[in-house]
Amino acid sequence: MCGIFAYAGPRDVVEVLLTALKRLQYRGYDSCGIAVLDGDELMVVKEAGPIDRLEKRLTQYTFQARAGIAHTRWATHGQPTTVNAHPHTDCSGTVAVVHNGVIENYRELSQRLTERGHILRSQTDTELIAHLIEEALSEQSRTEDVPNEQVFLQSVRQALSQISGTYAIACLWEGAPGLMIGARHGCPLIVGAGEQEVCLSSDLNAVLPITRKVHILNDDELVLLSEKNLIIVSVTGQELSPRFQVIDWQLVQEDRAGFPTFMLKEIYEQPDRIEEILSQRCRGEQIPFFEELTLRPSELIGFRRIIIEAAGTSWHAGIYGKYLLEKYLRLPTEAEIASEFRYRQPVLEQDTLVIAISQSGETADTLAGLRQAKSRFVRVLGFCNVPGSTLSRESDGTIFLLAGPEVGVASTKAYTAQLIHLFLFTLYLGRLRWILDEDQIRSILSSLSGLPEKMRVVLESHDPIVRDCARRFQNARHFLYLARGINYPTALEGALKLKEISYIHASGYAAGEFKHGPIALVDKDCPVVCIAPTDSVYEKTFSNIEEVRARGGRLIVVTTEGNSDFDQMAEFVFTIPPIFEDLTPLLTVLPLQLLAHHIASLKGLDVDKPRNLAKSVTVE
Ligand code: M6R
C-alpha cells in the first residue's frame, strides 16, 4: 500500500526522489521520508503528513548525493508519526531501509533484538529489518578480498532469511556508497535500468519517467544496484540474468488537466476510454478479441463453472460479470469477495475457471485467492489494469483493462473498463462455446455503438443538477442505494463511492431485499438513491420505490429518458439515454460517481486521497 522509490545516478537525487514520491503518493500518504548517501554519510529526513511538508524541510539541506531511497507510507504497524515514517535506521544510523508489506514474526524478532541490546525507536515492523542487517553486517567477517558490496548483499540476505511475512525493501549502507539493495517477497518491486542510472520502485509509474527498460523482480530475488552495476541474485545467492522488457504504457499525467481532482478527471475520461477499448477489442463490429490472452480457446471451452474473485469496486464488477455469464452462457458463476474466498474452503475442481479482477493487480486478498486456485491446479484468468503487476504475471492468462493509469483512490474509469471487458468477454466466450452465433453477437455489438457518446451526454448534461443535489444532501447522515438485476452492482458501487470519499455512511441493497429489514432506516431525512432504468425489472423496482416514498424517504432516481413516473415523486431525477439493458450499468453509475465527488468536494475533503485508504491494498 505504501510507495517505494530508490535512485542512483547523476541527476539531483533529492529532486528525483521527491518527484517520484509525488507520483507514488496515491499508494499511501500519511507520512513520507528519504535517505541519501551524502558522500559516505547516511542522512535521513522524514515527516508526518503530506509530501509538500517533507519538500519544505528538505530546502534546509544541500546534499551531494549519488544514491537515495524514499517512501510514502500507509500505516500498518504504528501511528502515522514522523518517528514511524520510513526510512528506518539501525542503532548506529548507518543502514536505512524502506519497506512495503507486513512482517508477521514482528513480536518475536523485536523481543530477540531488544534482548541483544538493540534500541527500537519506532513502533514499526520495518525498523527490525535495519537492525537485522546491522547484526548481520557485524557478523560478516570483513577480509580485504571480500568487497563491501558483497558484505552488504550477504547481510541483507541473512536478515531476510529471519523474516516471515511479505516485503519489498530498498536499503542503503554507509559502507557501500552509491549502492542500493532491493528485495521482494509478496510485494511488487520493479527495477529500472537507464543510461548510467538505475532506479527501483514498487510502482511502474515512478520508474517510467526515468526509463522504460525494466526488470520486474520475482519473489525471493534481490537486486544490487549502482550507477554502473545491476546484479540480480536469488535469495540463496545464485546470480540470475536480468529479464529486461520495454514497457509501453501511458504515463500517469502529473497534472489534472484543468480538473480540480484526479477523480473528476478520471470520471470524465470514461467515454474516451470506452471508445478506445471498443476500437481495440472489436474493430468495428467484429467478434471481440483479446490479443494478449494466453489461455488457449481449447482450454476456455471446457469449463463448467466460473468463480470470480475480487475486492471492492472490482468485486462489484464481478457481480455484473456473474449476471452476464449466467444469462448468456448458462454457466454457473459465483462472484466472491476475495478476502472470504481465500479463507473459506471453496470447492475448486479442475473444470472451474477462476477469474481474478483487480485494477492494480496487487491486492493481497485477490492474489491469495489466485494462488489458492493455482495450488489446486485450477486455471486463473486475470482482468487487470496494470501491466507487469503481480496478478498479470501470476495468472494463466490476463485480459488488460486498458483504462490507463488511475490515480484517484476511488476507482471510476477502471470500473467501467471492467464492465465493458466482462461484457465483451462474455460474447467472446459465447462464440467460442457455440452458444451465441455470429448474428446474435453482431446484433448485441450493434447496441454498443453510441455508448461513448451516451456516456458523454450523461456526464455533461448532469453535472449542474448533480451539484444541486449534492448541495441539498451534503449534510445527510446516511444514504441508501437500491437497484435490481443488472444494476444491483451499481447500487453497491454508488454507495461505496459515496462513503469512501465523503465519509457519509451509505449502503447499497437489492431493491427486493430492502423490505426485509433495511426499510426500517427510511425516514424524512434519509436520501434514497434508486437506480431504475426502464428495463425488464422496472415494474418491480418501481413498486419498491413507492414503498420508500410511502415511508417518507427522499428520492433521488436514475431512470431512462422519457420516463415521467418520478417527476412528482423524486426530488432529483437523473436520466440516461435509452440503451441495451445489459449496458445500462455503464451509464447509471456516472451520476453516482459525480454525486459522491461533488458531496466530498463540498465538504472540503481531499477527494483523491481519502482518509485511511490507499490505492492498492497490498496487505490483507
Ligand atoms: O486494485 P483492485 O481493483 O484490486 O482494488 C480493489 C479495491 O481495493 C478497490 O476497488 C477499492 O474498493 C476502491 N477504493 C474503490 O473505489
XYZ file of C-alpha atoms and ligand atoms in Angstrom:
636
model
C 0.000 0.000 0.000
C 2.973 2.247 0.549
C 5.242 3.531 -2.188
C 8.957 2.777 -2.506
C 11.432 4.510 -4.763
C 15.219 4.370 -4.953
C 17.617 6.004 -7.372
C 21.329 6.000 -8.163
C 22.700 8.211 -10.894
C 23.945 11.620 -11.907
C 20.708 13.622 -11.501
C 19.857 15.689 -8.430
C 18.959 12.761 -6.188
C 16.715 14.669 -3.783
C 14.735 16.175 -6.639
C 14.330 12.778 -8.326
C 13.172 11.202 -5.057
C 10.627 13.952 -4.390
C 9.232 13.790 -7.912
C 8.846 10.037 -7.569
C 7.168 10.373 -4.175
C 4.600 12.716 -5.692
C 3.818 10.067 -8.300
C 3.560 7.440 -5.603
C 1.568 9.326 -3.040
C -1.715 7.779 -4.113
C -0.371 4.495 -2.688
C -0.205 5.927 0.820
C 0.035 9.422 2.126
C 0.146 9.617 5.886
C 3.904 10.214 6.155
C 6.993 10.085 3.981
C 10.757 10.327 4.015
C 14.046 9.929 2.195
C 17.556 8.701 2.979
C 20.585 9.646 0.891
C 24.244 8.853 0.993
C 25.802 12.282 1.186
C 29.353 11.296 0.274
C 29.705 8.381 2.634
C 27.381 9.747 5.317
C 23.830 8.460 5.628
C 21.269 11.271 6.014
C 17.591 10.652 6.765
C 14.831 13.252 6.552
C 11.219 12.315 7.230
C 7.902 13.910 8.109
C 4.387 13.002 9.148
C 1.794 14.321 6.710
C 1.916 15.095 3.010
C 4.938 15.333 0.744
C 4.981 19.123 0.495
C 5.890 19.203 4.190
C 8.896 16.991 3.514
C 9.757 19.066 0.465
C 9.774 22.210 2.584
C 12.045 20.626 5.178
C 14.446 19.462 2.524
C 15.055 23.047 1.396
C 17.170 23.390 4.568
C 19.708 20.849 3.308
C 22.207 20.632 0.477
C 23.236 17.074 -0.198
C 25.913 15.855 -2.571
C 24.256 12.501 -3.134
C 24.564 9.885 -5.874
C 22.065 7.447 -4.367
C 18.946 7.603 -2.223
C 15.788 5.809 -1.150
C 12.319 7.198 -0.486
C 8.982 6.081 0.885
C 5.420 7.256 1.220
C 3.501 5.424 3.923
C 0.098 3.958 4.660
C 0.391 2.963 8.314
C 0.080 -0.687 9.303
C 2.278 -1.014 12.422
C 2.292 2.198 14.465
C 0.636 5.588 14.102
C 1.423 7.854 11.147
C 4.039 9.915 13.025
C 7.448 11.215 11.982
C 9.236 8.605 14.033
C 7.254 5.817 12.373
C 7.785 7.224 8.878
C 10.294 5.405 6.659
C 13.273 5.172 6.094
C 14.195 3.388 9.314
C 17.728 3.028 10.546
C 19.720 0.687 12.785
C 21.306 1.646 16.148
C 24.411 3.130 14.567
C 22.477 5.039 11.932
C 24.479 3.550 9.079
C 21.790 1.366 7.489
C 18.500 2.755 6.134
C 15.531 0.694 4.968
C 12.189 1.408 3.332
C 9.643 -1.377 3.261
C 6.219 -2.374 1.972
C 4.427 -5.378 3.412
C 3.979 -6.856 6.846
C 6.480 -8.763 8.967
C 4.472 -11.470 10.659
C 7.063 -12.587 13.213
C 7.420 -8.983 14.349
C 6.906 -9.657 18.070
C 9.363 -12.489 18.248
C 12.021 -10.572 16.288
C 11.639 -7.376 18.278
C 11.928 -9.282 21.545
C 15.052 -11.053 20.315
C 16.644 -7.829 19.099
C 15.837 -5.975 22.313
C 17.359 -8.779 24.361
C 20.513 -8.428 22.305
C 20.734 -4.741 23.164
C 19.110 -3.061 20.142
C 17.143 0.058 20.906
C 13.993 0.211 18.800
C 12.784 3.752 18.291
C 9.591 3.266 16.312
C 6.538 1.027 16.539
C 7.070 -0.267 13.020
C 7.946 -3.719 11.822
C 10.259 -2.168 9.208
C 12.777 -0.908 11.725
C 13.573 -4.502 12.637
C 14.992 -5.093 9.149
C 17.560 -2.320 9.633
C 18.646 -3.858 12.947
C 18.813 -7.345 11.485
C 21.035 -6.056 8.669
C 23.201 -4.262 11.228
C 23.679 -7.511 13.158
C 24.470 -9.447 10.023
C 26.989 -6.778 8.950
C 28.820 -7.039 12.217
C 28.855 -10.839 11.985
C 30.294 -10.860 8.474
C 33.997 -11.354 8.583
C 35.337 -8.494 6.502
C 38.537 -9.520 4.860
C 40.327 -7.473 2.270
C 39.311 -9.738 -0.551
C 35.555 -9.509 0.171
C 34.303 -6.256 -1.319
C 31.858 -4.250 0.763
C 29.112 -4.712 -1.776
C 29.272 -8.479 -1.218
C 29.272 -7.979 2.544
C 26.199 -5.787 2.231
C 24.393 -8.230 -0.050
C 25.179 -11.186 2.173
C 23.966 -9.245 5.230
C 20.668 -8.334 3.609
C 20.142 -11.965 2.606
C 20.897 -13.075 6.139
C 18.481 -10.519 7.583
C 15.710 -11.517 5.206
C 16.137 -15.194 5.991
C 14.886 -14.447 9.518
C 11.722 -12.710 8.398
C 8.366 -14.277 7.743
C 5.667 -12.233 6.069
C 5.717 -10.076 2.987
C 8.118 -7.418 1.881
C 9.513 -5.230 -0.827
C 12.509 -3.328 0.502
C 15.171 -0.915 -0.612
C 18.181 -0.217 1.574
C 21.373 1.794 1.812
C 24.509 1.288 3.880
C 27.241 3.821 4.598
C 29.852 1.131 3.980
C 28.860 0.836 0.317
C 28.324 4.367 -1.009
C 26.451 4.661 -4.286
C 24.956 1.211 -3.889
C 21.396 0.144 -3.100
C 19.880 -3.241 -2.475
C 16.279 -4.181 -3.168
C 14.415 -7.409 -2.467
C 10.884 -8.707 -2.739
C 8.698 -11.385 -1.286
C 4.992 -10.956 -1.916
C 5.039 -7.204 -2.728
C 5.899 -5.725 -6.119
C 9.281 -4.213 -6.911
C 10.434 -3.059 -10.316
C 13.985 -2.285 -11.387
C 14.559 0.411 -13.998
C 17.801 0.368 -15.997
C 18.568 3.690 -17.689
C 21.786 5.003 -19.246
C 24.233 5.307 -16.353
C 21.357 5.481 -13.896
C 19.155 2.952 -12.150
C 16.029 3.038 -10.062
C 13.794 0.759 -8.097
C 10.137 1.192 -7.268
C 7.001 -0.505 -6.061
C 5.189 1.143 -8.944
C 5.770 1.352 -12.658
C 4.538 4.944 -12.698
C 7.555 6.106 -10.772
C 10.025 4.172 -12.938
C 8.763 5.230 -16.358
C 9.885 8.879 -16.178
C 13.443 7.562 -15.674
C 13.413 4.649 -18.107
C 11.093 2.249 -19.910
C 13.584 -0.601 -19.689
C 12.591 -2.610 -16.648
C 13.157 -5.880 -14.880
C 10.251 -6.952 -12.701
C 11.658 -8.737 -9.680
C 10.244 -12.139 -8.879
C 9.570 -13.178 -5.336
C 12.744 -14.073 -3.444
C 15.005 -12.139 -5.775
C 17.383 -9.409 -4.651
C 18.923 -6.689 -6.747
C 22.158 -4.865 -6.171
C 22.158 -1.522 -7.932
C 24.562 1.273 -8.594
C 25.070 3.693 -11.480
C 27.289 1.133 -13.148
C 26.018 -2.161 -11.868
C 22.802 -4.124 -11.819
C 23.062 -7.616 -10.407
C 20.102 -9.878 -9.705
C 20.558 -12.708 -7.243
C 18.234 -15.293 -5.781
C 17.653 -15.406 -2.062
C 20.042 -18.366 -1.999
C 22.783 -16.204 -3.504
C 22.754 -17.533 -7.067
C 23.328 -14.847 -9.723
C 20.479 -14.601 -12.256
C 20.259 -12.904 -15.644
C 18.010 -9.843 -15.696
C 14.828 -10.297 -17.775
C 14.503 -6.820 -19.263
C 11.375 -5.683 -21.021
C 10.461 -2.357 -22.542
C 7.178 -1.057 -21.176
C 4.909 0.844 -23.472
C 2.394 2.312 -21.047
C 0.892 5.740 -20.879
C 2.428 7.714 -18.020
C 0.244 8.994 -15.220
C -0.328 12.612 -16.078
C 1.059 14.716 -13.310
C -1.452 17.456 -13.830
C -5.198 17.169 -13.543
C -5.794 18.631 -16.992
C -7.738 21.561 -15.538
C -9.952 19.424 -13.296
C -9.939 20.144 -9.575
C -9.248 16.485 -8.737
C -7.849 13.384 -10.410
C -11.113 11.621 -9.642
C -13.142 14.129 -11.653
C -10.640 13.970 -14.487
C -10.911 10.191 -14.486
C -14.718 10.296 -14.397
C -14.668 12.484 -17.496
C -12.113 10.270 -19.230
C -14.508 7.332 -19.270
C -16.204 7.924 -22.643
C -12.809 8.175 -24.383
C -11.500 5.083 -22.610
C -14.569 3.046 -23.592
C -14.258 4.275 -27.171
C -10.636 3.201 -27.245
C -11.412 -0.198 -25.691
C -14.165 -0.876 -28.199
C -11.987 0.092 -31.100
C -9.161 -2.154 -29.889
C -11.304 -5.116 -28.922
C -13.983 -5.158 -31.603
C -12.514 -3.268 -34.558
C -15.884 -2.190 -35.913
C -18.444 -4.799 -35.051
C -16.135 -7.816 -35.140
C -16.314 -10.612 -32.578
C -14.364 -9.294 -29.562
C -10.773 -10.396 -29.500
C -8.153 -10.338 -26.740
C -4.740 -10.418 -28.350
C -2.869 -10.730 -25.064
C -4.877 -13.682 -23.795
C -2.600 -16.685 -23.436
C -5.290 -19.122 -22.263
C -5.977 -21.217 -25.342
C -9.519 -21.295 -26.805
C -9.475 -25.086 -26.342
C -8.992 -24.511 -22.599
C -11.749 -21.921 -22.374
C -14.256 -24.251 -23.964
C -14.026 -26.957 -21.317
C -15.012 -25.134 -18.117
C -18.316 -25.967 -16.464
C -18.199 -23.378 -13.698
C -16.706 -19.924 -13.095
C -15.709 -18.268 -9.843
C -14.943 -14.549 -9.956
C -12.935 -13.264 -7.006
C -12.121 -9.615 -6.351
C -12.327 -6.815 -3.791
C -14.189 -3.508 -3.503
C -15.168 -1.957 -6.775
C -13.657 -4.873 -8.684
C -15.969 -7.227 -6.784
C -18.933 -5.116 -7.868
C -17.790 -5.517 -11.460
C -17.549 -9.248 -10.732
C -21.251 -9.377 -9.796
C -22.061 -7.753 -13.131
C -19.908 -10.430 -14.795
C -21.794 -13.175 -12.963
C -25.138 -11.883 -14.207
C -23.910 -11.822 -17.811
C -22.068 -15.136 -17.814
C -25.050 -16.945 -16.342
C -27.530 -15.261 -18.645
C -25.695 -15.745 -21.923
C -23.558 -18.804 -21.301
C -25.716 -20.692 -18.805
C -22.511 -21.328 -16.857
C -22.842 -21.461 -13.054
C -20.887 -18.409 -11.886
C -20.159 -17.056 -8.427
C -18.796 -13.620 -7.580
C -16.815 -13.876 -4.389
C -15.221 -11.333 -2.077
C -11.532 -12.241 -2.300
C -10.869 -11.999 1.432
C -13.632 -14.573 2.072
C -12.769 -16.773 -0.864
C -9.179 -17.167 0.281
C -10.019 -18.348 3.794
C -13.136 -20.425 3.420
C -12.566 -23.756 1.796
C -14.178 -23.341 -1.602
C -14.853 -26.340 -3.789
C -12.323 -25.928 -6.554
C -12.315 -28.591 -9.209
C -10.435 -28.625 -12.421
C -13.493 -27.876 -14.527
C -13.667 -24.468 -12.797
C -12.197 -21.271 -14.190
C -11.264 -18.648 -11.610
C -11.436 -15.049 -12.816
C -9.461 -12.647 -10.621
C -10.339 -8.984 -11.201
C -8.115 -6.181 -9.954
C -7.355 -2.679 -11.157
C -3.931 -2.613 -9.523
C -3.124 -6.298 -9.812
C -1.567 -6.058 -6.351
C -4.495 -6.530 -3.969
C -3.255 -9.011 -1.368
C -6.528 -10.900 -0.927
C -7.168 -11.241 -4.645
C -3.632 -12.532 -5.163
C -4.091 -15.008 -2.322
C -7.288 -16.266 -3.979
C -5.436 -16.629 -7.267
C -2.645 -18.597 -5.577
C -5.124 -20.804 -3.781
C -6.769 -21.668 -7.097
C -3.448 -22.369 -8.773
C -2.314 -24.578 -5.921
C -5.378 -26.733 -6.656
C -4.453 -26.837 -10.382
C -7.354 -24.585 -11.329
C -6.777 -22.179 -14.215
C -6.886 -18.464 -13.434
C -7.790 -15.679 -15.803
C -6.847 -12.180 -14.626
C -8.653 -8.970 -15.538
C -6.156 -6.300 -14.656
C -5.277 -2.716 -15.490
C -1.596 -2.510 -14.663
C 0.912 -4.198 -16.961
C 3.644 -6.082 -15.163
C 1.571 -6.316 -11.980
C 1.747 -9.452 -9.862
C -1.742 -10.543 -10.887
C -0.927 -10.254 -14.563
C 2.254 -12.242 -14.093
C 0.792 -14.988 -11.964
C -2.482 -15.565 -13.826
C -2.545 -18.243 -16.525
C -3.858 -15.584 -18.882
C -4.628 -11.876 -18.498
C -7.043 -9.504 -20.144
C -5.803 -5.948 -19.710
C -8.443 -3.361 -18.899
C -6.917 -0.535 -20.956
C -8.266 2.105 -18.580
C -4.904 3.876 -18.427
C -3.341 4.796 -15.091
C -5.915 5.555 -12.393
C -4.718 7.912 -9.646
C -7.833 8.791 -7.621
C -8.191 6.305 -4.774
C -11.880 5.974 -5.655
C -11.992 3.753 -8.701
C -14.077 5.136 -11.559
C -12.704 4.583 -15.046
C -11.250 1.203 -14.068
C -14.774 0.141 -13.026
C -16.383 0.954 -16.364
C -13.390 -0.634 -18.135
C -14.009 -3.786 -16.073
C -17.705 -3.766 -17.003
C -17.105 -3.408 -20.717
C -14.411 -6.084 -20.701
C -16.690 -8.507 -18.865
C -19.398 -7.760 -21.408
C -17.057 -8.367 -24.346
C -15.526 -11.443 -22.737
C -19.000 -12.955 -22.312
C -19.629 -12.530 -26.024
C -16.204 -13.940 -26.866
C -16.787 -16.999 -24.704
C -20.327 -17.366 -26.061
C -18.938 -17.589 -29.569
C -16.133 -19.935 -28.578
C -18.555 -22.311 -26.888
C -21.032 -22.116 -29.800
C -23.766 -20.719 -27.575
C -24.046 -17.422 -29.411
C -23.814 -17.347 -33.185
C -22.198 -14.564 -35.164
C -25.507 -12.893 -35.973
C -26.525 -12.772 -32.325
C -23.160 -11.334 -31.391
C -23.265 -8.733 -34.108
C -26.722 -7.708 -33.069
C -25.605 -7.326 -29.441
C -22.492 -5.469 -30.568
C -24.562 -3.021 -32.563
C -26.025 -1.855 -29.249
C -22.554 -0.703 -28.266
C -22.401 1.861 -30.998
C -23.065 5.221 -29.470
C -22.174 4.085 -25.941
C -19.251 6.526 -25.549
C -21.390 9.357 -26.871
C -24.193 8.473 -24.468
C -21.700 8.494 -21.600
C -20.585 11.974 -22.663
C -24.170 13.173 -22.746
C -24.870 11.829 -19.248
C -21.761 13.452 -17.802
C -22.147 16.783 -19.478
C -25.872 17.208 -19.046
C -25.930 16.081 -15.419
C -23.119 17.946 -13.842
C -25.163 21.038 -12.797
C -28.129 19.078 -11.452
C -25.886 16.641 -9.597
C -24.186 19.653 -7.994
C -27.594 20.933 -6.819
C -28.396 17.527 -5.429
C -25.010 17.388 -3.670
C -25.650 20.790 -2.085
C -29.043 19.686 -0.815
C -27.859 16.419 0.683
C -24.285 17.120 1.744
C -25.239 17.036 5.418
C -27.262 13.823 5.314
C -26.065 11.275 7.871
C -26.690 8.234 5.725
C -27.707 7.313 2.196
C -29.361 4.205 0.827
C -28.929 2.905 -2.725
C -31.407 0.492 -4.311
C -31.495 -1.382 -7.593
C -32.459 -4.691 -9.123
C -30.985 -7.038 -11.695
C -28.039 -5.949 -13.754
C -27.909 -2.640 -11.843
C -27.692 -4.246 -8.414
C -23.877 -3.819 -8.516
C -24.467 -0.159 -9.453
C -26.247 0.314 -6.115
C -23.296 -1.226 -4.274
C -20.813 0.824 -6.264
C -22.705 4.116 -5.821
C -22.772 3.567 -2.055
C -19.077 2.631 -1.903
C -18.098 5.741 -3.887
C -20.001 7.992 -1.513
C -18.754 6.519 1.734
C -15.104 6.219 0.760
C -14.642 9.844 -0.188
C -17.350 11.756 1.718
C -17.340 9.663 4.936
C -21.130 9.581 4.901
C -22.481 6.172 5.721
C -24.096 4.597 2.663
C -25.362 1.110 1.873
C -26.467 -0.481 -1.353
C -29.226 -3.076 -1.439
C -31.030 -5.274 -3.910
C -34.359 -3.432 -4.045
C -36.331 -6.615 -3.428
C -34.366 -7.319 -0.267
C -34.998 -3.875 1.135
C -38.245 -4.599 2.900
C -36.610 -7.477 4.758
C -35.034 -5.096 7.233
C -33.232 -2.054 5.815
C -36.524 -0.254 5.054
C -36.686 0.443 8.810
C -33.926 3.011 8.235
C -36.078 5.174 5.988
C -37.284 8.452 7.453
C -37.791 12.014 6.255
C -34.073 12.767 6.496
C -32.898 9.742 4.551
C -31.937 10.176 0.899
C -32.600 7.000 -1.070
C -30.914 6.734 -4.440
C -32.928 4.425 -6.693
C -31.446 3.105 -9.915
C -34.458 2.335 -12.068
C -33.903 2.364 -15.810
C -36.924 1.178 -17.763
C -35.637 -2.377 -18.046
C -37.076 -5.872 -17.605
C -37.374 -5.454 -13.811
C -38.593 -1.870 -13.903
C -42.116 -2.556 -12.642
C -40.750 -4.425 -9.626
C -38.234 -1.700 -8.847
C -40.936 0.917 -9.184
C -43.062 -0.818 -6.530
C -40.080 -0.882 -4.180
C -39.548 2.840 -4.741
C -43.190 3.525 -3.928
C -42.706 1.691 -0.652
C -39.825 4.016 0.175
C -41.856 7.082 -0.721
C -44.740 5.887 1.425
C -42.354 5.940 4.385
C -41.213 9.478 3.742
C -37.832 8.679 2.135
C -36.320 11.419 -0.023
C -35.919 10.062 -3.514
C -33.092 10.567 -5.963
C -33.789 8.471 -9.039
C -31.718 7.396 -12.020
C -34.005 6.346 -14.856
C -34.316 6.322 -18.634
C -35.014 9.484 -20.623
C -38.692 9.963 -21.379
C -39.896 8.201 -18.221
C -42.023 10.674 -16.290
C -43.073 8.310 -13.468
C -40.808 10.050 -10.989
C -41.490 13.668 -11.908
C -43.747 14.180 -8.936
C -42.203 11.641 -6.620
C -38.487 12.343 -6.625
C -36.515 15.389 -5.515
C -33.959 14.727 -8.243
C -34.176 12.642 -11.407
C -31.055 11.829 -13.425
C -31.775 10.307 -16.806
C -29.766 8.095 -19.132
C -30.371 7.758 -22.868
C -32.100 4.513 -23.879
C -29.599 1.683 -24.313
C -29.486 -2.116 -24.344
C -30.406 -3.255 -20.820
C -27.141 -5.036 -20.061
C -25.190 -1.879 -20.862
C -27.198 0.425 -18.592
C -24.708 -0.003 -15.698
C -22.124 1.842 -17.801
C -24.424 4.869 -17.790
C -26.267 4.690 -14.468
C -23.052 4.699 -12.457
C -21.917 8.049 -13.916
C -24.256 10.399 -11.994
C -23.500 8.395 -8.846
C -19.751 8.914 -9.283
C -20.394 12.636 -9.793
C -22.674 12.799 -6.758
C -20.044 11.233 -4.498
C -17.374 13.525 -5.906
C -19.384 16.723 -5.510
C -20.541 15.933 -1.966
C -16.969 15.204 -0.872
C -15.736 18.422 -2.525
C -18.462 20.495 -0.877
C -17.403 19.090 2.458
C -13.881 20.294 1.722
C -12.424 16.789 1.773
C -9.389 15.514 -0.089
C -11.242 13.597 -2.788
C -8.194 11.924 -4.313
C -6.675 10.860 -1.037
C -9.473 9.935 1.351
C -8.540 9.244 4.954
C -7.418 5.747 5.962
C -7.351 4.489 2.373
C -4.716 3.730 -0.231
C -4.954 2.979 -3.897
C -3.748 -0.569 -3.776
C -4.341 -2.686 -0.740
C -1.283 -4.902 -0.555
C -1.909 -6.085 2.993
C -4.778 -8.344 3.988
O -6.810 -2.782 -7.318
P -8.059 -3.531 -7.018
O -9.095 -3.421 -8.062
O -7.795 -4.975 -6.675
O -8.624 -2.868 -5.702
C -9.717 -3.382 -5.026
C -10.276 -2.391 -4.043
O -9.319 -2.096 -3.064
C -10.719 -1.093 -4.712
O -11.633 -1.318 -5.735
C -11.323 -0.131 -3.676
O -12.521 -0.659 -3.209
C -11.510 1.254 -4.310
N -11.014 2.255 -3.430
C -12.910 1.554 -4.630
O -13.077 2.829 -5.161
